[in-house]
């Protein structure tokens, strides 16, 4: 069944169950079990062994600890503890009071995560979690639902990092582009030059970023998002109470300190940023052979260990500030335990997402989709559109942008080099755009999981409320790629894409004008 149309079945089943039941662990588990049975020819014992091996490999791989995964999981726990100390110290509440004095409207509060998401472009994981910690006190004060906050975080984190050359994503993509150009003997571009020229053709990214701000200024609450926003404004419930406590939400497990200051929130966040970025630079310098540059540093950095070090520094700073506060206050052990507990739902989902991603990889779902692209005989003018759609579906079903990059970028480069070499940069851009689109729609995407965690939103609530916006941006990008294919231009398709997003948003605003929530 590997590498055939049947390899799509576990991914499709999982997506159907997620939508039908809204129970992400159940849905992921069903996909894992079915995929393992398919890999073992429906031998139950061998299937069970495959599931155990899959789980085991998350922590131990090739006889050694899988340090990358362990560092990321530990970072989540450290972030939970940092958040707990910031909350218990009263820092979050103090920052909220300060922000209310300077940010006078809900619209202003919504701009905080949107702008921060663009400013913090180093790494998508770091972006998702850091923006959530800074923005949540402000958005909570103005009764902005956690689902809306998660949308702002997710729709700025991956889109901004995928077009930034000085980021973990940019460095990886530039390295991949270099090997593609060399393999196809294309000498008119250097890798970095090609990446820069590809940026305007990454149409979904610009559509998604523009839509974030149109959503803020036109108050576009689509579908389930309107329900979440109305409940937040009318009742103050920022998450759906029927779904229980969201990942990262401390649910008032302890009383916030009466003498909290803004520094109790700002200093731990600053420590997290400095610790993480500093560690990324140091590890990148240590792993770089030859001359040093910003690009080579970020290409060779170890993101997961940098997140771990940044998280550890943030815990030490936040705990130190809390220790120095006067009594009465909650015990250190209680605060630490509640911080750990708040992050467990996110860790469970992430582990299950990794497991089904591995199963789908063994079933060669991505390879099957890629093979269909290579076999297609459509007009060259539709090549960017086709690559955008297939990359989107691949990222949706596998839950990984990077995995989609690794499979689809070389294929796109080879197809363009053989059919029409002038389309090679648009073709590569379409793969990047489609991968981010699919990532935004996928309930098993790690960035989607971390965005909901950073916002304190129920994960499936985030997936379902973000979907209409992702589809609008994807529709606009698809129109742009059709224009690109037939004209061969770059800026005109970008203008058409942005105009399409704006037009759809304005028409939607006119339809929903009587139902909008006052900011």
Short mmCIF file of C-alpha atoms in Angstrom, two decimals:
data_model
loop_
_atom_site.label_atom_id
_atom_site.label_comp_id
_atom_site.label_asym_id
_atom_site.label_seq_id
_atom_site.Cartn_x
_atom_site.Cartn_y
_atom_site.Cartn_z
CA UNK A 1 0.00 0.00 0.00
CA UNK A 2 3.05 2.24 0.32
CA UNK A 3 3.26 4.93 -2.34
CA UNK A 4 -0.24 4.24 -3.69
CA UNK A 5 -3.58 6.02 -3.48
CA UNK A 6 -4.36 3.86 -0.43
CA UNK A 7 -1.62 5.67 1.47
CA UNK A 8 -4.00 8.67 1.69
CA UNK A 9 -6.55 6.74 3.76
CA UNK A 10 -5.11 7.33 7.30
CA UNK A 11 -4.68 11.06 6.67
CA UNK A 12 -8.19 11.40 5.20
CA UNK A 13 -9.71 9.38 8.07
CA UNK A 14 -7.96 11.53 10.64
CA UNK A 15 -9.15 14.77 9.03
CA UNK A 16 -12.75 13.51 8.82
CA UNK A 17 -12.72 12.43 12.48
CA UNK A 18 -11.24 15.74 13.60
CA UNK A 19 -14.04 17.65 11.89
CA UNK A 20 -16.77 15.24 12.99
CA UNK A 21 -15.75 14.65 16.64
CA UNK A 22 -13.51 17.67 17.43
CA UNK A 23 -11.44 15.23 19.54
CA UNK A 24 -7.89 15.58 18.29
CA UNK A 25 -6.28 12.77 20.33
CA UNK A 26 -8.99 10.30 19.29
CA UNK A 27 -8.65 11.32 15.64
CA UNK A 28 -4.85 11.13 15.63
CA UNK A 29 -4.96 7.80 17.44
CA UNK A 30 -7.34 6.33 14.87
CA UNK A 31 -5.07 7.46 12.05
CA UNK A 32 -1.99 6.00 13.76
CA UNK A 33 -3.66 2.62 14.38
CA UNK A 34 -5.03 2.33 10.84
CA UNK A 35 -1.71 3.38 9.32
CA UNK A 36 0.22 0.88 11.43
CA UNK A 37 -2.19 -1.92 10.46
CA UNK A 38 -1.78 -1.03 6.78
CA UNK A 39 2.02 -1.10 7.12
CA UNK A 40 1.83 -4.55 8.79
CA UNK A 41 -0.66 -5.99 6.26
CA UNK A 42 -3.31 -5.88 9.02
CA UNK A 43 -1.35 -8.18 11.33
CA UNK A 44 -2.52 -6.94 14.76
CA UNK A 45 0.61 -8.00 16.67
CA UNK A 46 2.98 -6.49 14.12
CA UNK A 47 0.82 -3.37 14.00
CA UNK A 48 1.03 -2.98 17.79
CA UNK A 49 4.81 -3.42 17.61
CA UNK A 50 4.98 -0.77 14.88
CA UNK A 51 3.03 1.69 17.06
CA UNK A 52 5.34 1.07 20.02
CA UNK A 53 8.42 1.46 17.80
CA UNK A 54 6.97 4.71 16.46
CA UNK A 55 6.40 6.07 19.97
CA UNK A 56 9.79 4.82 21.21
CA UNK A 57 11.65 6.51 18.33
CA UNK A 58 10.37 9.91 19.45
CA UNK A 59 12.58 9.62 22.51
CA UNK A 60 15.31 7.17 21.46
CA UNK A 61 16.57 6.89 17.89
CA UNK A 62 19.38 4.63 16.64
CA UNK A 63 20.31 3.69 20.19
CA UNK A 64 20.72 7.28 21.39
CA UNK A 65 18.44 9.88 22.93
CA UNK A 66 16.51 11.89 20.36
CA UNK A 67 17.73 15.14 21.84
CA UNK A 68 15.95 17.40 19.34
CA UNK A 69 12.50 16.16 20.36
CA UNK A 70 13.41 16.03 24.04
CA UNK A 71 14.68 19.61 23.99
CA UNK A 72 11.46 20.84 22.35
CA UNK A 73 9.20 18.94 24.78
CA UNK A 74 11.24 20.19 27.73
CA UNK A 75 11.03 23.73 26.37
CA UNK A 76 7.24 23.50 26.41
CA UNK A 77 7.34 22.46 30.06
CA UNK A 78 9.76 25.29 30.86
CA UNK A 79 7.50 27.75 29.07
CA UNK A 80 4.56 26.51 31.14
CA UNK A 81 6.55 27.06 34.35
CA UNK A 82 7.65 30.53 33.20
CA UNK A 83 4.03 31.45 32.43
CA UNK A 84 2.93 30.13 35.82
CA UNK A 85 5.49 32.27 37.67
CA UNK A 86 4.63 35.35 35.59
CA UNK A 87 0.95 34.81 36.39
CA UNK A 88 1.45 34.00 40.09
CA UNK A 89 3.67 37.05 40.51
CA UNK A 90 0.92 39.29 39.14
CA UNK A 91 3.10 40.29 36.19
CA UNK A 92 0.54 39.37 33.55
CA UNK A 93 -2.19 41.30 35.35
CA UNK A 94 0.09 44.34 35.82
CA UNK A 95 1.03 44.31 32.14
CA UNK A 96 -2.66 44.08 31.25
CA UNK A 97 -3.47 47.11 33.39
CA UNK A 98 -0.59 49.05 31.83
CA UNK A 99 -1.65 48.11 28.31
CA UNK A 100 -5.28 49.10 28.94
CA UNK A 101 -4.11 52.63 29.76
CA UNK A 102 -2.30 52.91 26.43
CA UNK A 103 -4.38 50.71 24.15
CA UNK A 104 -7.86 52.16 24.13
CA UNK A 105 -9.74 49.78 21.81
CA UNK A 106 -10.16 46.11 20.98
CA UNK A 107 -8.75 46.92 17.55
CA UNK A 108 -5.58 48.23 19.14
CA UNK A 109 -5.32 45.09 21.25
CA UNK A 110 -5.67 42.93 18.12
CA UNK A 111 -2.82 44.82 16.46
CA UNK A 112 -0.41 43.78 19.24
CA UNK A 113 -0.06 40.09 18.26
CA UNK A 114 -0.28 40.91 14.53
CA UNK A 115 2.62 43.36 14.66
CA UNK A 116 4.66 41.26 17.08
CA UNK A 117 4.22 38.27 14.79
CA UNK A 118 5.88 40.20 11.96
CA UNK A 119 8.66 41.64 14.13
CA UNK A 120 9.70 38.28 15.62
CA UNK A 121 10.83 36.52 12.43
CA UNK A 122 13.72 34.36 13.70
CA UNK A 123 11.82 31.07 14.07
CA UNK A 124 8.20 29.96 13.81
CA UNK A 125 8.20 27.95 17.06
CA UNK A 126 9.71 30.83 18.99
CA UNK A 127 7.37 33.31 17.28
CA UNK A 128 4.24 31.31 18.13
CA UNK A 129 5.06 30.88 21.81
CA UNK A 130 6.72 34.23 22.55
CA UNK A 131 4.00 36.32 20.86
CA UNK A 132 1.35 34.41 22.77
CA UNK A 133 2.98 35.12 26.12
CA UNK A 134 3.35 38.85 25.45
CA UNK A 135 -0.01 39.47 23.76
CA UNK A 136 -2.31 37.32 25.90
CA UNK A 137 -2.60 39.73 28.86
CA UNK A 138 -3.59 42.51 26.46
CA UNK A 139 -6.08 40.51 24.38
CA UNK A 140 -7.58 38.99 27.53
CA UNK A 141 -8.23 42.45 28.94
CA UNK A 142 -10.20 43.40 25.85
CA UNK A 143 -12.11 40.09 25.76
CA UNK A 144 -10.59 38.88 22.50
CA UNK A 145 -11.17 35.16 22.16
CA UNK A 146 -8.20 32.82 22.38
CA UNK A 147 -9.20 31.38 18.99
CA UNK A 148 -8.79 34.84 17.41
CA UNK A 149 -5.42 35.28 19.12
CA UNK A 150 -4.28 31.86 17.86
CA UNK A 151 -5.28 32.89 14.33
CA UNK A 152 -3.19 36.06 14.53
CA UNK A 153 -0.21 34.10 15.84
CA UNK A 154 -0.40 31.27 13.31
CA UNK A 155 -1.05 33.52 10.31
CA UNK A 156 2.02 35.65 11.01
CA UNK A 157 4.57 33.13 12.35
CA UNK A 158 5.16 30.75 9.41
CA UNK A 159 4.36 33.36 6.70
CA UNK A 160 6.98 35.79 7.99
CA UNK A 161 9.70 33.21 8.67
CA UNK A 162 9.32 31.58 5.23
CA UNK A 163 10.20 34.85 3.45
CA UNK A 164 12.94 35.93 5.86
CA UNK A 165 16.47 34.91 4.79
CA UNK A 166 17.70 35.44 8.36
CA UNK A 167 15.55 32.77 9.98
CA UNK A 168 15.70 29.05 10.62
CA UNK A 169 13.28 28.50 7.70
CA UNK A 170 15.08 30.87 5.35
CA UNK A 171 18.47 29.28 5.96
CA UNK A 172 17.09 25.79 5.31
CA UNK A 173 15.30 26.87 2.13
CA UNK A 174 18.33 28.72 0.76
CA UNK A 175 20.49 25.65 1.31
CA UNK A 176 17.92 23.49 -0.51
CA UNK A 177 17.65 25.95 -3.39
CA UNK A 178 21.43 25.92 -3.81
CA UNK A 179 21.47 22.15 -4.30
CA UNK A 180 18.51 22.33 -6.75
CA UNK A 181 20.20 24.99 -8.89
CA UNK A 182 23.43 22.98 -8.96
CA UNK A 183 21.65 19.71 -9.80
CA UNK A 184 19.85 21.32 -12.75
CA UNK A 185 22.95 23.28 -13.88
CA UNK A 186 21.25 26.64 -13.48
CA UNK A 187 24.01 29.24 -13.12
CA UNK A 188 22.21 32.56 -13.60
CA UNK A 189 21.21 32.70 -9.91
CA UNK A 190 23.05 32.27 -6.64
CA UNK A 191 21.01 30.58 -3.90
CA UNK A 192 20.48 33.72 -1.80
CA UNK A 193 19.71 35.80 -4.90
CA UNK A 194 17.16 33.22 -6.02
CA UNK A 195 15.51 33.23 -2.57
CA UNK A 196 15.18 37.04 -2.59
CA UNK A 197 13.71 37.02 -6.11
CA UNK A 198 11.24 34.30 -5.09
CA UNK A 199 9.74 36.36 -2.25
CA UNK A 200 7.18 38.34 -4.35
CA UNK A 201 5.95 35.07 -5.91
CA UNK A 202 5.14 33.55 -2.51
CA UNK A 203 1.58 34.73 -3.00
CA UNK A 204 -0.19 32.88 -0.18
CA UNK A 205 2.10 34.45 2.40
CA UNK A 206 1.25 38.01 1.39
CA UNK A 207 -2.43 37.15 1.07
CA UNK A 208 -2.47 35.67 4.58
CA UNK A 209 -0.61 38.63 6.11
CA UNK A 210 -2.87 41.18 4.42
CA UNK A 211 -5.95 39.25 5.52
CA UNK A 212 -4.81 39.43 9.16
CA UNK A 213 -4.92 43.24 9.04
CA UNK A 214 -8.11 43.34 6.97
CA UNK A 215 -9.68 41.10 9.60
CA UNK A 216 -8.67 43.59 12.28
CA UNK A 217 -9.83 46.76 10.52
CA UNK A 218 -12.95 45.35 8.86
CA UNK A 219 -13.90 43.16 11.87
CA UNK A 220 -14.21 40.01 9.75
CA UNK A 221 -15.38 37.28 12.11
CA UNK A 222 -16.17 34.37 9.82
CA UNK A 223 -18.02 31.17 10.69
CA UNK A 224 -17.15 29.72 14.08
CA UNK A 225 -14.90 32.70 14.83
CA UNK A 226 -17.98 34.91 15.21
CA UNK A 227 -19.34 32.52 17.85
CA UNK A 228 -16.08 32.64 19.82
CA UNK A 229 -15.86 36.42 19.63
CA UNK A 230 -19.50 36.98 20.64
CA UNK A 231 -19.12 34.63 23.61
CA UNK A 232 -15.91 36.40 24.69
CA UNK A 233 -17.51 39.84 24.54
CA UNK A 234 -20.85 38.92 26.12
CA UNK A 235 -19.73 36.46 28.82
CA UNK A 236 -15.99 37.02 29.21
CA UNK A 237 -15.34 33.34 28.42
CA UNK A 238 -12.33 33.44 26.10
CA UNK A 239 -12.47 29.72 25.28
CA UNK A 240 -15.37 27.34 24.80
CA UNK A 241 -16.12 26.07 28.34
CA UNK A 242 -17.41 22.78 26.90
CA UNK A 243 -13.89 21.95 25.70
CA UNK A 244 -12.28 22.20 29.14
CA UNK A 245 -8.98 23.91 29.93
CA UNK A 246 -6.93 24.79 26.86
CA UNK A 247 -3.18 24.07 26.61
CA UNK A 248 -1.18 26.71 28.44
CA UNK A 249 -4.21 27.99 30.37
CA UNK A 250 -3.69 27.99 34.14
CA UNK A 251 -7.45 28.27 34.80
CA UNK A 252 -7.00 30.35 37.98
CA UNK A 253 -5.16 27.55 39.79
CA UNK A 254 -3.57 30.07 42.16
CA UNK A 255 -4.15 33.65 43.28
CA UNK A 256 -2.17 36.30 41.45
CA UNK A 257 0.10 38.34 43.73
CA UNK A 258 -1.24 41.71 44.82
CA UNK A 259 2.11 43.47 44.27
CA UNK A 260 2.86 42.37 40.73
CA UNK A 261 4.80 44.71 38.44
CA UNK A 262 5.26 44.88 34.70
CA UNK A 263 8.87 43.78 35.17
CA UNK A 264 7.59 40.40 36.43
CA UNK A 265 6.37 39.74 32.87
CA UNK A 266 8.77 41.79 30.75
CA UNK A 267 12.03 40.52 32.30
CA UNK A 268 11.25 36.78 31.83
CA UNK A 269 10.14 37.43 28.23
CA UNK A 270 13.32 39.43 27.60
CA UNK A 271 15.34 36.58 29.13
CA UNK A 272 13.54 34.11 26.86
CA UNK A 273 14.29 36.19 23.75
CA UNK A 274 17.92 36.93 24.61
CA UNK A 275 18.60 33.38 25.77
CA UNK A 276 17.08 31.81 22.67
CA UNK A 277 18.53 34.16 20.06
CA UNK A 278 21.92 34.23 21.79
CA UNK A 279 22.01 30.42 21.86
CA UNK A 280 21.01 30.26 18.19
CA UNK A 281 23.91 32.53 17.26
CA UNK A 282 26.43 30.64 19.42
CA UNK A 283 25.35 27.18 18.21
CA UNK A 284 25.31 28.44 14.61
CA UNK A 285 28.84 29.79 14.95
CA UNK A 286 30.04 26.52 16.49
CA UNK A 287 28.51 24.44 13.70
CA UNK A 288 29.68 26.65 10.83
CA UNK A 289 32.82 25.68 8.98
CA UNK A 290 34.66 28.36 7.05
CA UNK A 291 33.70 32.04 6.94
CA UNK A 292 30.93 33.26 9.22
CA UNK A 293 27.89 35.20 8.04
CA UNK A 294 24.40 35.73 9.39
CA UNK A 295 23.08 33.33 6.77
CA UNK A 296 25.59 30.59 7.60
CA UNK A 297 24.95 31.02 11.32
CA UNK A 298 21.18 30.56 10.99
CA UNK A 299 21.67 27.77 8.47
CA UNK A 300 23.69 25.77 11.00
CA UNK A 301 22.02 26.75 14.26
CA UNK A 302 20.40 24.23 16.59
CA UNK A 303 16.92 25.67 17.13
CA UNK A 304 15.64 23.12 19.66
CA UNK A 305 18.59 23.34 22.07
CA UNK A 306 18.43 27.14 21.74
CA UNK A 307 14.76 27.09 22.74
CA UNK A 308 15.63 24.85 25.70
CA UNK A 309 18.38 27.20 26.91
CA UNK A 310 16.15 30.25 26.43
CA UNK A 311 13.34 28.53 28.34
CA UNK A 312 15.68 27.58 31.18
CA UNK A 313 16.96 31.16 31.50
CA UNK A 314 13.37 32.46 31.50
CA UNK A 315 12.38 30.03 34.29
CA UNK A 316 15.34 31.09 36.43
CA UNK A 317 14.54 34.79 35.97
CA UNK A 318 10.79 34.42 36.58
CA UNK A 319 11.33 32.17 39.61
CA UNK A 320 13.94 34.56 41.03
CA UNK A 321 11.56 37.49 40.74
CA UNK A 322 8.78 35.49 42.40
CA UNK A 323 10.99 34.38 45.30
CA UNK A 324 11.74 38.01 46.13
CA UNK A 325 8.06 38.92 46.42
CA UNK A 326 6.59 39.22 49.93
CA UNK A 327 4.16 36.69 51.41
CA UNK A 328 1.36 35.63 51.23
CA UNK A 329 1.92 33.78 47.98
CA UNK A 330 1.60 30.27 46.56
CA UNK A 331 4.41 27.81 47.14
CA UNK A 332 7.15 27.40 44.53
CA UNK A 333 6.37 23.70 44.11
CA UNK A 334 2.67 24.36 43.52
CA UNK A 335 3.35 27.03 40.89
CA UNK A 336 5.89 24.78 39.13
CA UNK A 337 3.50 21.83 39.13
CA UNK A 338 0.66 23.91 37.70
CA UNK A 339 2.98 25.20 34.98
CA UNK A 340 3.91 21.64 34.00
CA UNK A 341 0.28 20.52 34.09
CA UNK A 342 -0.88 23.38 31.86
CA UNK A 343 1.42 22.23 29.05
CA UNK A 344 0.60 18.52 29.13
CA UNK A 345 -2.32 18.71 26.63
CA UNK A 346 -0.05 20.39 24.07
CA UNK A 347 2.65 17.76 24.62
CA UNK A 348 0.17 14.90 24.17
CA UNK A 349 -1.07 16.38 20.89
CA UNK A 350 2.48 17.05 19.64
CA UNK A 351 3.61 13.49 20.37
CA UNK A 352 0.58 12.03 18.58
CA UNK A 353 1.18 14.40 15.65
CA UNK A 354 4.78 13.22 15.38
CA UNK A 355 3.62 9.60 15.45
CA UNK A 356 1.07 9.95 12.67
CA UNK A 357 3.55 12.01 10.68
CA UNK A 358 5.99 9.11 10.88
CA UNK A 359 3.28 6.61 9.86
CA UNK A 360 2.27 8.76 6.89
CA UNK A 361 5.95 9.05 5.95
CA UNK A 362 6.34 5.26 5.97
CA UNK A 363 3.24 4.94 3.81
CA UNK A 364 4.98 7.30 1.35
CA UNK A 365 1.92 9.53 1.04
CA UNK A 366 4.07 12.50 0.05
CA UNK A 367 5.95 10.50 -2.55
CA UNK A 368 2.67 9.35 -4.08
CA UNK A 369 1.40 12.92 -4.42
CA UNK A 370 4.72 14.06 -5.85
CA UNK A 371 4.64 11.26 -8.41
CA UNK A 372 1.22 12.42 -9.58
CA UNK A 373 2.67 15.89 -10.23
CA UNK A 374 5.54 14.46 -12.26
CA UNK A 375 3.14 12.38 -14.35
CA UNK A 376 0.77 15.26 -15.06
CA UNK A 377 0.65 16.56 -18.61
CA UNK A 378 -1.07 19.91 -18.08
CA UNK A 379 0.01 23.14 -19.73
CA UNK A 380 3.15 24.79 -18.37
CA UNK A 381 1.07 27.86 -17.57
CA UNK A 382 -0.73 25.91 -14.86
CA UNK A 383 2.47 24.49 -13.30
CA UNK A 384 2.72 27.04 -10.41
CA UNK A 385 -0.98 26.53 -9.59
CA UNK A 386 -0.64 22.74 -9.64
CA UNK A 387 2.45 22.82 -7.41
CA UNK A 388 0.66 25.16 -5.00
CA UNK A 389 -2.35 22.83 -4.71
CA UNK A 390 -0.37 19.59 -4.40
CA UNK A 391 2.06 21.09 -1.86
CA UNK A 392 -0.90 22.37 0.14
CA UNK A 393 -2.56 18.98 0.24
CA UNK A 394 0.73 17.28 1.09
CA UNK A 395 1.39 19.64 4.02
CA UNK A 396 -2.24 19.24 5.15
CA UNK A 397 -2.02 15.45 5.20
CA UNK A 398 1.52 15.12 6.59
CA UNK A 399 1.45 18.09 8.98
CA UNK A 400 4.90 19.33 8.01
CA UNK A 401 5.98 22.26 5.87
CA UNK A 402 9.64 21.26 6.04
CA UNK A 403 8.89 17.71 4.93
CA UNK A 404 6.90 19.09 2.01
CA UNK A 405 9.78 21.42 1.14
CA UNK A 406 12.19 18.49 1.13
CA UNK A 407 10.03 16.42 -1.23
CA UNK A 408 8.45 19.03 -3.50
CA UNK A 409 11.19 21.65 -4.01
CA UNK A 410 13.55 19.30 -5.92
CA UNK A 411 10.63 17.95 -7.98
CA UNK A 412 9.41 21.47 -8.81
CA UNK A 413 12.92 22.52 -9.79
CA UNK A 414 13.38 19.49 -12.04
CA UNK A 415 10.00 19.87 -13.76
CA UNK A 416 10.56 23.60 -14.40
CA UNK A 417 14.11 23.02 -15.66
CA UNK A 418 12.87 20.45 -18.17
CA UNK A 419 9.68 22.20 -19.34
CA UNK A 420 10.26 25.96 -18.95
CA UNK A 421 13.31 27.14 -17.03
CA UNK A 422 11.87 30.66 -16.73
CA UNK A 423 9.27 29.21 -14.33
CA UNK A 424 11.79 27.71 -11.91
CA UNK A 425 11.62 30.50 -9.32
CA UNK A 426 7.80 30.83 -9.45
CA UNK A 427 7.55 27.02 -9.24
CA UNK A 428 9.72 26.91 -6.13
CA UNK A 429 7.76 29.82 -4.62
CA UNK A 430 4.48 28.00 -5.27
CA UNK A 431 5.78 25.02 -3.30
CA UNK A 432 6.68 27.26 -0.34
CA UNK A 433 3.28 28.99 -0.51
CA UNK A 434 1.33 25.74 -0.74
CA UNK A 435 3.28 24.22 2.13
CA UNK A 436 2.42 27.11 4.45
CA UNK A 437 -1.23 26.98 3.36
CA UNK A 438 -1.49 23.25 4.07
CA UNK A 439 0.32 23.78 7.36
CA UNK A 440 -2.29 26.36 8.38
CA UNK A 441 -5.11 23.90 7.68
CA UNK A 442 -3.56 20.81 9.25
CA UNK A 443 -4.56 19.74 12.78
CA UNK A 444 -1.32 17.74 13.06
CA UNK A 445 1.00 20.60 12.12
CA UNK A 446 3.48 21.38 14.89
CA UNK A 447 3.22 25.12 14.25
CA UNK A 448 -0.58 24.94 14.43
CA UNK A 449 -0.30 23.06 17.73
CA UNK A 450 2.19 25.56 19.16
CA UNK A 451 0.11 28.53 17.99
CA UNK A 452 -2.92 27.25 19.88
CA UNK A 453 -0.65 26.54 22.86
CA UNK A 454 0.85 30.02 22.81
CA UNK A 455 -2.61 31.56 22.64
CA UNK A 456 -4.12 29.26 25.26
CA UNK A 457 -6.75 28.16 22.73
CA UNK A 458 -8.38 24.78 22.33
CA UNK A 459 -6.49 23.20 19.45
CA UNK A 460 -9.43 22.13 17.30
CA UNK A 461 -11.17 25.46 17.91
CA UNK A 462 -8.08 27.11 16.43
CA UNK A 463 -7.97 24.79 13.41
CA UNK A 464 -11.65 25.23 12.59
CA UNK A 465 -11.73 29.01 13.08
CA UNK A 466 -8.57 29.62 11.04
CA UNK A 467 -9.72 27.47 8.11
CA UNK A 468 -12.04 30.06 6.41
CA UNK A 469 -9.29 32.69 6.44
CA UNK A 470 -6.72 30.23 5.07
CA UNK A 471 -9.11 29.25 2.27
CA UNK A 472 -9.71 32.90 1.32
CA UNK A 473 -5.96 33.56 1.16
CA UNK A 474 -5.45 30.33 -0.82
CA UNK A 475 -8.18 31.27 -3.31
CA UNK A 476 -6.54 34.65 -3.89
CA UNK A 477 -3.13 33.01 -4.29
CA UNK A 478 -4.56 30.51 -6.79
CA UNK A 479 -5.91 33.38 -8.89
CA UNK A 480 -2.49 34.99 -8.71
CA UNK A 481 -0.70 31.81 -9.82
CA UNK A 482 -3.00 31.51 -12.85
CA UNK A 483 -2.07 35.08 -13.83
CA UNK A 484 1.60 34.30 -13.21
CA UNK A 485 1.52 31.20 -15.38
CA UNK A 486 0.00 33.00 -18.37
CA UNK A 487 1.90 36.29 -18.11
CA UNK A 488 5.29 35.20 -16.76
CA UNK A 489 5.35 38.33 -14.60
CA UNK A 490 5.92 38.49 -10.84
CA UNK A 491 4.56 41.80 -9.57
CA UNK A 492 1.27 41.71 -11.50
CA UNK A 493 0.21 38.36 -9.93
CA UNK A 494 1.08 39.76 -6.49
CA UNK A 495 -1.07 42.83 -7.13
CA UNK A 496 -3.92 40.62 -8.40
CA UNK A 497 -3.62 38.39 -5.32
CA UNK A 498 -3.74 41.31 -2.89
CA UNK A 499 -6.61 42.90 -4.81
CA UNK A 500 -8.55 39.63 -4.69
CA UNK A 501 -8.08 39.32 -0.92
CA UNK A 502 -9.17 42.93 -0.45
CA UNK A 503 -12.22 42.55 -2.71
CA UNK A 504 -13.38 39.33 -1.02
CA UNK A 505 -12.87 40.92 2.39
CA UNK A 506 -14.83 44.05 1.48
CA UNK A 507 -17.70 42.01 0.04
CA UNK A 508 -17.74 39.81 3.14
CA UNK A 509 -17.68 42.90 5.34
CA UNK A 510 -20.71 44.32 3.54
CA UNK A 511 -22.60 41.06 4.03
CA UNK A 512 -21.68 40.80 7.72
CA UNK A 513 -21.87 44.51 8.52
CA UNK A 514 -24.97 44.17 10.67
CA UNK A 515 -23.44 41.28 12.61
CA UNK A 516 -20.03 42.75 13.43
CA UNK A 517 -18.84 43.17 17.00
CA UNK A 518 -18.08 46.70 18.12
CA UNK A 519 -14.38 47.35 18.78
#
